[in-house]
PDB file of C-alpha atoms in Angstrom:
ATOM      1  CA  MET F   1      12.345  20.347  27.412  1.00 37.00           C
ATOM      2  CA  SER F   2      10.947  19.365  24.155  1.00 40.00           C
ATOM      3  CA  PHE F   3      11.933  20.742  20.911  1.00 39.00           C
ATOM      4  CA  PHE F   4       8.754  22.947  20.810  1.00 40.00           C
ATOM      5  CA  ASP F   5       9.106  24.162  24.322  1.00 43.00           C
ATOM      6  CA  ARG F   6      11.865  26.522  23.337  1.00 38.00           C
ATOM      7  CA  PHE F   7       9.424  28.575  21.351  1.00 39.00           C
ATOM      8  CA  LYS F   8       6.258  28.807  23.377  1.00 43.00           C
ATOM      9  CA  ILE F   9       4.847  32.301  23.499  1.00 43.00           C
ATOM     10  CA  LYS F  10       1.309  32.592  23.939  1.00 47.00           C
ATOM     11  CA  ARG F  11      -0.418  34.431  20.832  1.00 49.00           C
ATOM     12  CA  SER F  12      -2.720  37.329  21.510  1.00 51.00           C
ATOM     13  CA  LYS F  13      -4.572  36.399  18.319  1.00 73.00           C
ATOM     14  CA  SER F  14      -5.453  32.815  19.088  1.00 82.00           C
ATOM     15  CA  ASP F  15      -9.072  33.595  19.737  1.00 87.00           C
ATOM     16  CA  GLU F  16      -9.342  35.823  16.614  1.00 90.00           C
ATOM     17  CA  ILE F  17      -7.721  32.808  14.594  1.00 91.00           C
ATOM     18  CA  GLU F  18     -10.112  30.548  16.106  1.00 94.00           C
ATOM     19  CA  ARG F  19     -13.205  32.343  15.149  1.00 94.00           C
ATOM     20  CA  GLU F  20     -11.962  32.967  11.484  1.00 94.00           C
ATOM     21  CA  LEU F  21     -11.339  29.147  11.281  1.00 95.00           C
ATOM     22  CA  GLU F  22     -14.753  28.453  12.592  1.00 96.00           C
ATOM     23  CA  GLU F  23     -16.426  30.688  10.014  1.00 96.00           C
ATOM     24  CA  THR F  24     -14.326  29.361   7.150  1.00 94.00           C
ATOM     25  CA  TYR F  25     -14.681  25.769   7.770  1.00 96.00           C
ATOM     26  CA  THR F  26     -18.479  26.033   8.596  1.00 97.00           C
ATOM     27  CA  ALA F  27     -18.913  27.642   5.241  1.00 95.00           C
ATOM     28  CA  PHE F  28     -16.814  24.855   3.779  1.00 92.00           C
ATOM     29  CA  GLN F  29     -19.187  22.107   5.220  1.00 94.00           C
ATOM     30  CA  GLN F  30     -22.320  23.848   4.057  1.00 95.00           C
ATOM     31  CA  ASP F  31     -21.000  24.817   0.486  1.00 93.00           C
ATOM     32  CA  LEU F  32     -19.182  21.613  -0.337  1.00 88.00           C
ATOM     33  CA  PHE F  33     -21.261  18.919   1.505  1.00 91.00           C
ATOM     34  CA  GLY F  34     -24.640  20.786   1.982  1.00 93.00           C
ATOM     35  CA  VAL F  35     -24.642  20.411   5.804  1.00 93.00           C
ATOM     36  CA  PRO F  36     -27.177  22.416   7.495  1.00 95.00           C
ATOM     37  CA  PRO F  37     -25.721  25.532   9.259  1.00 95.00           C
ATOM     38  CA  ALA F  38     -26.339  24.597  12.813  1.00 97.00           C
ATOM     39  CA  GLU F  39     -24.954  21.054  12.194  1.00 97.00           C
ATOM     40  CA  ALA F  40     -22.117  22.460  10.335  1.00 96.00           C
ATOM     41  CA  ARG F  41     -21.040  24.835  13.034  1.00 97.00           C
ATOM     42  CA  LYS F  42     -21.147  22.427  15.779  1.00 97.00           C
ATOM     43  CA  LEU F  43     -19.065  19.781  13.786  1.00 97.00           C
ATOM     44  CA  VAL F  44     -16.581  22.498  13.105  1.00 97.00           C
ATOM     45  CA  ARG F  45     -16.495  23.617  16.707  1.00 97.00           C
ATOM     46  CA  ASP F  46     -15.993  19.992  17.899  1.00 98.00           C
ATOM     47  CA  VAL F  47     -13.289  19.474  15.302  1.00 97.00           C
ATOM     48  CA  ILE F  48     -11.376  22.788  16.498  1.00 97.00           C
ATOM     49  CA  ALA F  49     -11.837  21.483  20.122  1.00 97.00           C
ATOM     50  CA  GLY F  50     -10.098  18.185  19.175  1.00 97.00           C
ATOM     51  CA  CYS F  51      -7.439  19.883  17.357  1.00 97.00           C
ATOM     52  CA  LYS F  52      -6.523  22.348  20.238  1.00 95.00           C
ATOM     53  CA  GLN F  53      -6.332  19.278  22.621  1.00 96.00           C
ATOM     54  CA  LYS F  54      -4.110  17.433  20.281  1.00 96.00           C
ATOM     55  CA  GLY F  55      -1.867  20.553  19.935  1.00 95.00           C
ATOM     56  CA  GLN F  56      -1.727  20.738  23.758  1.00 94.00           C
ATOM     57  CA  GLU F  57      -0.814  17.212  24.108  1.00 96.00           C
ATOM     58  CA  GLU F  58       1.980  17.336  21.466  1.00 94.00           C
ATOM     59  CA  GLY F  59       3.249  20.494  22.690  1.00 91.00           C
ATOM     60  CA  THR F  60       2.683  22.767  19.523  1.00 91.00           C
ATOM     61  CA  ALA F  61      -0.306  24.519  20.628  1.00 89.00           C
ATOM     62  CA  ASP F  62       1.222  27.740  21.727  1.00 84.00           C
ATOM     63  CA  LEU F  63       4.297  28.278  19.497  1.00 88.00           C
ATOM     64  CA  ARG F  64       5.227  31.795  18.986  1.00 84.00           C
ATOM     65  CA  GLU F  65       4.261  33.773  15.918  1.00 84.00           C
ATOM     66  CA  ASN F  66       6.491  33.380  12.837  1.00 90.00           C
ATOM     67  CA  PHE F  67       7.764  30.234  14.185  1.00 94.00           C
ATOM     68  CA  GLY F  68       8.941  29.038  10.630  1.00 96.00           C
ATOM     69  CA  ASP F  69      11.371  32.076  10.504  1.00 96.00           C
ATOM     70  CA  PHE F  70      12.801  30.979  13.756  1.00 94.00           C
ATOM     71  CA  LEU F  71      13.077  27.452  12.544  1.00 96.00           C
ATOM     72  CA  ILE F  72      14.974  28.492   9.386  1.00 97.00           C
ATOM     73  CA  LEU F  73      17.349  30.662  11.661  1.00 96.00           C
ATOM     74  CA  GLN F  74      18.067  27.944  14.157  1.00 95.00           C
ATOM     75  CA  ALA F  75      18.634  25.378  11.306  1.00 96.00           C
ATOM     76  CA  ARG F  76      21.317  27.852   9.876  1.00 95.00           C
ATOM     77  CA  GLU F  77      22.950  28.023  13.254  1.00 95.00           C
ATOM     78  CA  GLY F  78      23.120  24.239  13.288  1.00 95.00           C
ATOM     79  CA  THR F  79      20.768  23.174  16.014  1.00 93.00           C
ATOM     80  CA  PRO F  80      20.402  19.373  15.286  1.00 94.00           C
ATOM     81  CA  VAL F  81      16.548  19.079  15.406  1.00 91.00           C
ATOM     82  CA  ASP F  82      15.851  22.191  13.494  1.00 93.00           C
ATOM     83  CA  VAL F  83      18.390  20.974  10.775  1.00 96.00           C
ATOM     84  CA  ARG F  84      16.675  17.702  10.669  1.00 95.00           C
ATOM     85  CA  ILE F  85      13.216  19.342  10.029  1.00 95.00           C
ATOM     86  CA  VAL F  86      14.492  21.721   7.403  1.00 97.00           C
ATOM     87  CA  THR F  87      16.772  19.313   5.896  1.00 97.00           C
ATOM     88  CA  LYS F  88      13.935  16.730   5.242  1.00 96.00           C
ATOM     89  CA  ALA F  89      11.808  19.234   3.478  1.00 97.00           C
ATOM     90  CA  ARG F  90      14.693  20.684   1.300  1.00 97.00           C
ATOM     91  CA  ASN F  91      15.582  17.325   0.300  1.00 96.00           C
ATOM     92  CA  GLU F  92      12.187  16.977  -1.191  1.00 96.00           C
ATOM     93  CA  GLY F  93      12.437  20.397  -3.044  1.00 96.00           C
ATOM     94  CA  ALA F  94      11.109  22.724  -0.566  1.00 97.00           C
ATOM     95  CA  LYS F  95      12.566  26.138  -0.360  1.00 97.00           C
ATOM     96  CA  ASP F  96      13.228  27.972   2.781  1.00 97.00           C
ATOM     97  CA  GLU F  97      10.219  30.333   2.000  1.00 97.00           C
ATOM     98  CA  ASP F  98       7.949  27.243   1.705  1.00 97.00           C
ATOM     99  CA  ILE F  99       9.213  25.937   5.093  1.00 97.00           C
ATOM    100  CA  SER F 100       8.732  29.340   6.752  1.00 97.00           C
ATOM    101  CA  GLU F 101       5.243  29.662   5.183  1.00 96.00           C
ATOM    102  CA  TRP F 102       3.857  26.328   6.597  1.00 97.00           C
ATOM    103  CA  TRP F 103       5.485  26.517   9.980  1.00 96.00           C
ATOM    104  CA  ASN F 104       4.361  30.387  10.343  1.00 95.00           C
ATOM    105  CA  LEU F 105       0.752  29.253  10.492  1.00 94.00           C
ATOM    106  CA  HIS F 106      -0.770  29.036  13.825  1.00 94.00           C
ATOM    107  CA  ASP F 107      -1.043  25.361  15.045  1.00 95.00           C
ATOM    108  CA  LEU F 108      -4.711  25.463  14.755  1.00 95.00           C
ATOM    109  CA  GLN F 109      -4.641  26.554  11.252  1.00 95.00           C
ATOM    110  CA  ARG F 110      -2.211  23.727  10.338  1.00 96.00           C
ATOM    111  CA  ARG F 111      -4.363  21.210  12.027  1.00 97.00           C
ATOM    112  CA  MET F 112      -7.453  22.411  10.466  1.00 96.00           C
ATOM    113  CA  VAL F 113      -5.950  22.235   6.958  1.00 95.00           C
ATOM    114  CA  LEU F 114      -5.088  18.553   7.573  1.00 96.00           C
ATOM    115  CA  TRP F 115      -8.559  17.773   8.734  1.00 96.00           C
ATOM    116  CA  SER F 116     -10.314  19.404   5.991  1.00 94.00           C
ATOM    117  CA  GLU F 117      -7.962  17.594   3.375  1.00 94.00           C
ATOM    118  CA  GLU F 118      -8.872  14.403   4.916  1.00 94.00           C
ATOM    119  CA  VAL F 119     -12.470  15.014   4.661  1.00 94.00           C
ATOM    120  CA  PHE F 120     -12.388  16.140   1.090  1.00 93.00           C
ATOM    121  CA  ARG F 121     -10.215  13.155   0.145  1.00 95.00           C
ATOM    122  CA  TYR F 122     -12.437  10.704   1.843  1.00 95.00           C
ATOM    123  CA  ALA F 123     -15.452  12.243   0.005  1.00 95.00           C
ATOM    124  CA  ASN F 124     -13.860  11.588  -3.094  1.00 96.00           C
ATOM    125  CA  PHE F 125     -12.831   8.083  -2.177  1.00 97.00           C
ATOM    126  CA  LEU F 126     -16.456   7.291  -1.386  1.00 96.00           C
ATOM    127  CA  SER F 127     -17.597   8.879  -4.659  1.00 96.00           C
ATOM    128  CA  PHE F 128     -15.278   6.523  -6.560  1.00 97.00           C
ATOM    129  CA  ARG F 129     -16.422   3.537  -4.531  1.00 97.00           C
ATOM    130  CA  GLU F 130     -20.214   4.518  -5.352  1.00 97.00           C
ATOM    131  CA  GLN F 131     -19.135   4.325  -9.003  1.00 96.00           C
ATOM    132  CA  GLY F 132     -18.282   0.754  -8.852  1.00 97.00           C
ATOM    133  CA  MET F 133     -14.577   0.849  -7.898  1.00 97.00           C
ATOM    134  CA  ASP F 134     -13.020  -1.486  -5.227  1.00 97.00           C
ATOM    135  CA  ALA F 135     -11.254   0.093  -2.349  1.00 97.00           C
ATOM    136  CA  ASP F 136      -7.786  -0.040  -4.024  1.00 96.00           C
ATOM    137  CA  GLU F 137      -8.748   1.357  -7.303  1.00 97.00           C
ATOM    138  CA  ALA F 138     -10.729   4.062  -5.666  1.00 97.00           C
ATOM    139  CA  MET F 139      -7.645   5.024  -3.669  1.00 96.00           C
ATOM    140  CA  ARG F 140      -5.255   4.709  -6.698  1.00 96.00           C
ATOM    141  CA  ARG F 141      -7.743   7.360  -8.226  1.00 95.00           C
ATOM    142  CA  VAL F 142      -7.602   9.713  -5.304  1.00 96.00           C
ATOM    143  CA  ARG F 143      -3.737   9.527  -5.408  1.00 96.00           C
ATOM    144  CA  HIS F 144      -3.689  10.229  -9.086  1.00 95.00           C
ATOM    145  CA  MET F 145      -6.123  13.431  -8.642  1.00 94.00           C
ATOM    146  CA  PHE F 146      -4.715  14.976  -5.513  1.00 94.00           C
ATOM    147  CA  PRO F 147      -1.485  15.564  -3.755  1.00 96.00           C
ATOM    148  CA  MET F 148      -0.906  13.454  -0.757  1.00 96.00           C
ATOM    149  CA  TYR F 149       1.067  15.047   2.116  1.00 97.00           C
ATOM    150  CA  GLY F 150       2.951  13.806   5.026  1.00 95.00           C
ATOM    151  CA  ASP F 151       6.426  12.116   5.802  1.00 95.00           C
ATOM    152  CA  PRO F 152       8.357  11.396   2.719  1.00 96.00           C
ATOM    153  CA  ASN F 153      10.096   8.440   4.600  1.00 94.00           C
ATOM    154  CA  ASP F 154       6.904   6.718   5.362  1.00 94.00           C
ATOM    155  CA  THR F 155       6.611   4.044   2.721  1.00 93.00           C
ATOM    156  CA  THR F 156       3.853   2.067   4.418  1.00 92.00           C
ATOM    157  CA  HIS F 157       1.387   2.556   1.472  1.00 91.00           C
ATOM    158  CA  VAL F 158       3.611   4.097  -1.380  1.00 93.00           C
ATOM    159  CA  SER F 159       7.232   4.271  -2.407  1.00 94.00           C
ATOM    160  CA  GLY F 160       9.568   5.806  -4.841  1.00 96.00           C
ATOM    161  CA  GLU F 161       8.394   8.961  -6.700  1.00 97.00           C
ATOM    162  CA  ASP F 162       4.958   8.174  -5.309  1.00 97.00           C
ATOM    163  CA  ARG F 163       5.826   8.890  -1.828  1.00 97.00           C
ATOM    164  CA  LEU F 164       4.258  11.376   0.264  1.00 97.00           C
ATOM    165  CA  ILE F 165       5.301  15.040  -0.183  1.00 97.00           C
ATOM    166  CA  PRO F 166       6.221  17.262   2.695  1.00 97.00           C
ATOM    167  CA  HIS F 167       3.596  19.708   4.083  1.00 97.00           C
ATOM    168  CA  GLU F 168       5.997  22.371   3.467  1.00 97.00           C
ATOM    169  CA  LEU F 169       5.328  22.136  -0.338  1.00 97.00           C
ATOM    170  CA  ARG F 170       1.588  22.801   0.336  1.00 96.00           C
ATOM    171  CA  GLY F 171       1.603  26.665  -0.521  1.00 95.00           C
ATOM    172  CA  ARG F 172       3.579  26.045  -3.754  1.00 96.00           C
ATOM    173  CA  VAL F 173       1.448  23.204  -4.886  1.00 96.00           C
ATOM    174  CA  ASP F 174      -1.665  24.941  -4.392  1.00 94.00           C
ATOM    175  CA  ARG F 175      -0.352  28.228  -6.292  1.00 95.00           C
ATOM    176  CA  TYR F 176       0.593  26.019  -9.102  1.00 96.00           C
ATOM    177  CA  ARG F 177      -2.769  24.113  -9.337  1.00 94.00           C
ATOM    178  CA  GLU F 178      -4.774  27.624  -9.049  1.00 94.00           C
ATOM    179  CA  LYS F 179      -2.322  29.019 -12.038  1.00 95.00           C
ATOM    180  CA  HIS F 180      -2.699  26.122 -14.440  1.00 95.00           C
ATOM    181  CA  GLY F 181      -6.167  24.644 -13.255  1.00 94.00           C
ATOM    182  CA  ALA F 182      -7.368  21.107 -12.638  1.00 89.00           C
ATOM    183  CA  GLU F 183      -8.090  20.065 -16.093  1.00 91.00           C
ATOM    184  CA  ALA F 184      -4.643  20.952 -17.684  1.00 93.00           C
ATOM    185  CA  ILE F 185      -3.049  19.339 -14.698  1.00 94.00           C
ATOM    186  CA  LEU F 186      -5.049  16.092 -15.034  1.00 90.00           C
ATOM    187  CA  LYS F 187      -3.925  16.013 -18.745  1.00 93.00           C
ATOM    188  CA  TRP F 188      -0.268  16.650 -17.919  1.00 95.00           C
ATOM    189  CA  ASN F 189      -0.135  13.907 -15.264  1.00 93.00           C
ATOM    190  CA  SER F 190      -1.839  11.181 -17.177  1.00 93.00           C
ATOM    191  CA  SER F 191       1.184   9.263 -17.759  1.00 94.00           C
ATOM    192  CA  PHE F 192       2.207   9.430 -13.970  1.00 96.00           C
ATOM    193  CA  SER F 193       1.307   6.815 -11.260  1.00 96.00           C
ATOM    194  CA  THR F 194       0.291   9.408  -8.794  1.00 97.00           C
ATOM    195  CA  PHE F 195      -0.033  13.137  -8.530  1.00 97.00           C
ATOM    196  CA  ASN F 196       2.996  13.162  -6.248  1.00 97.00           C
ATOM    197  CA  ALA F 197       5.233  11.582  -8.930  1.00 97.00           C
ATOM    198  CA  PHE F 198       4.259  14.331 -11.364  1.00 97.00           C
ATOM    199  CA  ILE F 199       4.849  16.939  -8.760  1.00 97.00           C
ATOM    200  CA  ARG F 200       8.425  15.537  -8.018  1.00 97.00           C
ATOM    201  CA  ARG F 201       8.974  15.707 -11.965  1.00 97.00           C
ATOM    202  CA  GLU F 202       7.862  19.382 -12.154  1.00 97.00           C
ATOM    203  CA  ILE F 203      10.070  20.278  -9.323  1.00 97.00           C
ATOM    204  CA  GLN F 204      13.050  18.606 -10.667  1.00 96.00           C
ATOM    205  CA  GLU F 205      12.261  20.464 -14.186  1.00 96.00           C
ATOM    206  CA  GLY F 206      12.056  23.692 -12.484  1.00 96.00           C
ATOM    207  CA  ARG F 207       8.393  24.267 -13.378  1.00 95.00           C
ATOM    208  CA  LEU F 208       7.136  24.273  -9.889  1.00 95.00           C
TER     209      LEU F 208
END
């Protein structure tokens, strides 16, 4: 039995969540990229189908509601797998409420967040390339302007304070960005190699 199998309880609101995501991300494609309505809806439906399939393959599609709360409780009781997940996030500055917030999302919600972020980052990367930057310079610009999420232990492309920050910090970082605004943050992080290095400093100093 896998780790996630312990918590598989079919959500009654899955169809409602899927419809809401379809509407939200269809509008996202139309407003941000100017994709025609019918094309945007088809694209989003295809992405949702792919996310659902991946969730089924990885065993996360039918996690019970408020799974994040259970994850924290299980970690407090010392269940090894839960402890590893929670400890990794805590080591990077995540609080229990951050961990719960991320994992309480429906699996499809989390996967669509990841997809939309990838689309947005890539669009900015292409824009920088069109401005004459080479691939490395364009990627450095993206990492400086935006937080990059993933496994902090993955040092394939970045290391040290530039490492990926855990997904569990997303909510807190988003609220910080909304509170202060992009212009102010770009000014503050101008001396840092990446947005992630700046975020780590802000966490250490207790400002985030």
